[in-house]
Structure formats: structure tokens, C-alpha cells
Coordinates of C-alpha atoms in Angstrom, one line a residue:
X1 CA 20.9 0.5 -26.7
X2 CA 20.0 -0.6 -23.5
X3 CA 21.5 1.3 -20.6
X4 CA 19.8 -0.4 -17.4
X5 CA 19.3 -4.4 -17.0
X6 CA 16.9 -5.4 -14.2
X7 CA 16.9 -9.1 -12.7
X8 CA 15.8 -11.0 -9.9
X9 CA 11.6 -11.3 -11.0
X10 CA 10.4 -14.5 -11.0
X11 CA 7.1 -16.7 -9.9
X12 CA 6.4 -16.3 -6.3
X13 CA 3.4 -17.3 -4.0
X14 CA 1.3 -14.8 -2.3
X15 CA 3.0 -13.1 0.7
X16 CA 6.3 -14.0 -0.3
X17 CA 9.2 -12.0 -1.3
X18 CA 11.2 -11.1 -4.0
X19 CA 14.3 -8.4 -4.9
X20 CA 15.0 -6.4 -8.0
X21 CA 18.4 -5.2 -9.0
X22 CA 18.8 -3.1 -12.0
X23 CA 22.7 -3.0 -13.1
X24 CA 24.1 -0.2 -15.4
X25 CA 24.5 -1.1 -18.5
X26 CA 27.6 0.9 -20.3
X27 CA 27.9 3.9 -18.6
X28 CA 27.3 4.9 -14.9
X29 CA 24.7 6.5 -13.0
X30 CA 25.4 6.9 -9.7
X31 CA 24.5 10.7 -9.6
X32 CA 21.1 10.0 -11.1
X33 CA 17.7 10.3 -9.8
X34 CA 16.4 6.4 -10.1
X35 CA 13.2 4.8 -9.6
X36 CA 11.1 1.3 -10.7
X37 CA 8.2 1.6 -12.4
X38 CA 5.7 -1.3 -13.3
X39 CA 3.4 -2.1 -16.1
X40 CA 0.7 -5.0 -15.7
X41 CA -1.1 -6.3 -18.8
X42 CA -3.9 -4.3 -20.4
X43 CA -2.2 -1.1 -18.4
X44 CA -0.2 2.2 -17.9
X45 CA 3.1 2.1 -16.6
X46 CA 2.7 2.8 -13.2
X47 CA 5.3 4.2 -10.7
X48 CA 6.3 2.2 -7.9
X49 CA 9.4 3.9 -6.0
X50 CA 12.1 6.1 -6.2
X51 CA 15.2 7.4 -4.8
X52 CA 17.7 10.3 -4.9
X53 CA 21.2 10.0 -6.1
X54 CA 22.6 10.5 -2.5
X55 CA 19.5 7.8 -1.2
X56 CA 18.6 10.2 1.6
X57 CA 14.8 10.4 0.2
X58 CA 12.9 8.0 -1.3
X59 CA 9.3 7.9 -2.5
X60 CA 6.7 4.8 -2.9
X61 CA 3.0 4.6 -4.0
X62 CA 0.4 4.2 -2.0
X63 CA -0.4 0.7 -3.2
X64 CA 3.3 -0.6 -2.2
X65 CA 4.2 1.5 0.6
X66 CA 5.3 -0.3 3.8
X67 CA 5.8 -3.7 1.7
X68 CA 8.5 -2.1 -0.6
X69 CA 11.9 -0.8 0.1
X70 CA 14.0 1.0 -2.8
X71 CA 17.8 1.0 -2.1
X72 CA 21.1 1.9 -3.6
X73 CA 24.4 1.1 -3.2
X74 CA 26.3 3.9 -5.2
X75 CA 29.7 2.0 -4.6
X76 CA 28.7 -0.6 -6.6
X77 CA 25.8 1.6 -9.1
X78 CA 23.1 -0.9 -8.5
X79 CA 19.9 -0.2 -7.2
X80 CA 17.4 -2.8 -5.4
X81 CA 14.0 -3.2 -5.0
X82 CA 12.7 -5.5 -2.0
X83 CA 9.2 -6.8 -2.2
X84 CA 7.8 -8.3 0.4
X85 CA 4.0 -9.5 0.9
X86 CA 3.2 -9.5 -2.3
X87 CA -0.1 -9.3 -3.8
X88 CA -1.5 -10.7 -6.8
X89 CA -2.1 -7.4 -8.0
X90 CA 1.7 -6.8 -7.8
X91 CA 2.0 -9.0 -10.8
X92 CA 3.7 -7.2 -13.7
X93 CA 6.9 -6.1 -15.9
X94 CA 9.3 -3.8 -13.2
X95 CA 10.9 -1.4 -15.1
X96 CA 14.1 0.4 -13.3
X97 CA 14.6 4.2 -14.6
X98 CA 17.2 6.7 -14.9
X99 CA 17.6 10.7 -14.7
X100 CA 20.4 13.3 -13.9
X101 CA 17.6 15.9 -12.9
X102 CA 14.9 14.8 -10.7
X103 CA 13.4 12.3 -8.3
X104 CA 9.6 12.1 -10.4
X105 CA 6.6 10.3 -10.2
X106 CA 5.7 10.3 -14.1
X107 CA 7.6 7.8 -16.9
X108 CA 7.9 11.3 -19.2
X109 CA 10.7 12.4 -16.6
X110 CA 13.2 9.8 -17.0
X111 CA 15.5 9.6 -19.4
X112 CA 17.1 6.0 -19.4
X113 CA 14.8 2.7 -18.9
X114 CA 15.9 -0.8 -18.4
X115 CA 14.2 -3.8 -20.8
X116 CA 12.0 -5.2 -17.3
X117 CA 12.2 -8.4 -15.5
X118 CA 8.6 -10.0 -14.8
X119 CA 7.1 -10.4 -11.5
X120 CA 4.0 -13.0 -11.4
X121 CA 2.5 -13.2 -8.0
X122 CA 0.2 -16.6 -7.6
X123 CA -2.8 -16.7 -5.4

């Protein structure tokens, strides 16, 4: 049962920009811990970003920092993620995650995972 849709990947040239949205599916989650997570062919999952339910902290990885911004807007449950300058190397299947207990870098910690929405960055 899927409990998180993501949209808005797409095909975009180098240095452009693109922004995720992953949407409840079902049920709310606007007290959870929520993050996006990425998985390129070949692979691990890999985290990307996350946020605390209130969206006063946020985290990134070093490889997206200062291009990416994670956002929420508990009003409406959503929660975006803007890419800018992307790479190449930020081609991949963005995963949106869910948890009622903590912010976390690792896939093990979250509870409730979207289906992904692919990101291809051309060169």
C-alpha cells in the first residue's frame, strides 16, 4: 500500500533545476520526521535530505549541500525538494521517507517510503 507519492522528476540539462513534492498518500504525516533519499543504477540508496516535523532543522549530504533545499509545508502535508545545478551524478530514483521518531541518515530508520519519481540529469 503506498503511503507517499513523489512527482515532479523529469529530464533536465546540466545546471538546471528541478522540484520534488512527495504528497501523503491515505493517511497524514505532518508530525513525522521526513527525508528524500536517492538510488542510482547499480547502487545503495543513498540519503539526500531531511527535515524535522516542525521544519526548524534540516540536514543534506555533502554531495548536495548548498544546491538542495528540503522544505515542508505542514498546512498542506507536502514536502519539496528544490534542486538546483544539477549534476549528472544527481541522476537517479528520489525516494521521499517517512517516520514518527526521528530525523535519520540511514533508509533502516524510516518507516513509510514513497514508489520514486526519476531524475535524469544530461550532460
Amino acid at each position: 500500500q503506498v503511503q507517499l507519492v513523489e512527482s515532479g522528476g523529469g529530464l533536465v540539462e546540466s545546471g538546471g533545476s528541478l522540484r520534488l513534492s512527495c504528497t501523503p498518500s491515505g493517511r497524514t504525516f505532518m508530525n513525522y520526521e521526513r527525508a528524500w533519499f536517492r538510488q542510482a543504477p547499480g547502487k545503495e540508496r543513498e540519503f539526500v535530505a531531511a527535515i524535522s516535523w516542525s521544519g526548524d532543522n534540516t540536514y543534506y549530504a555533502s554531495s548536495v549541500k548548498g544546491r538542495f533545499t528540503i522544505s515542508r509545508d505542514n498546512a498542506k502535508n507536502l514536502v519539496y525538494l528544490q534542486m538546483n545545478s544539477l549534476k549528472p551524478e544527481d541522476t537517479a530514483v528520489y525516494f521521499c521517507a517517512a517516520d514518527p521518531l526521528r530525523v535519520s541518515l540511514f533508509t533502516s530508520d524510516y518507516k513509510f517510503w514513497g514508489q520514486g519519481t526519476q531524475v535524469t540529469v544530461s550532460s
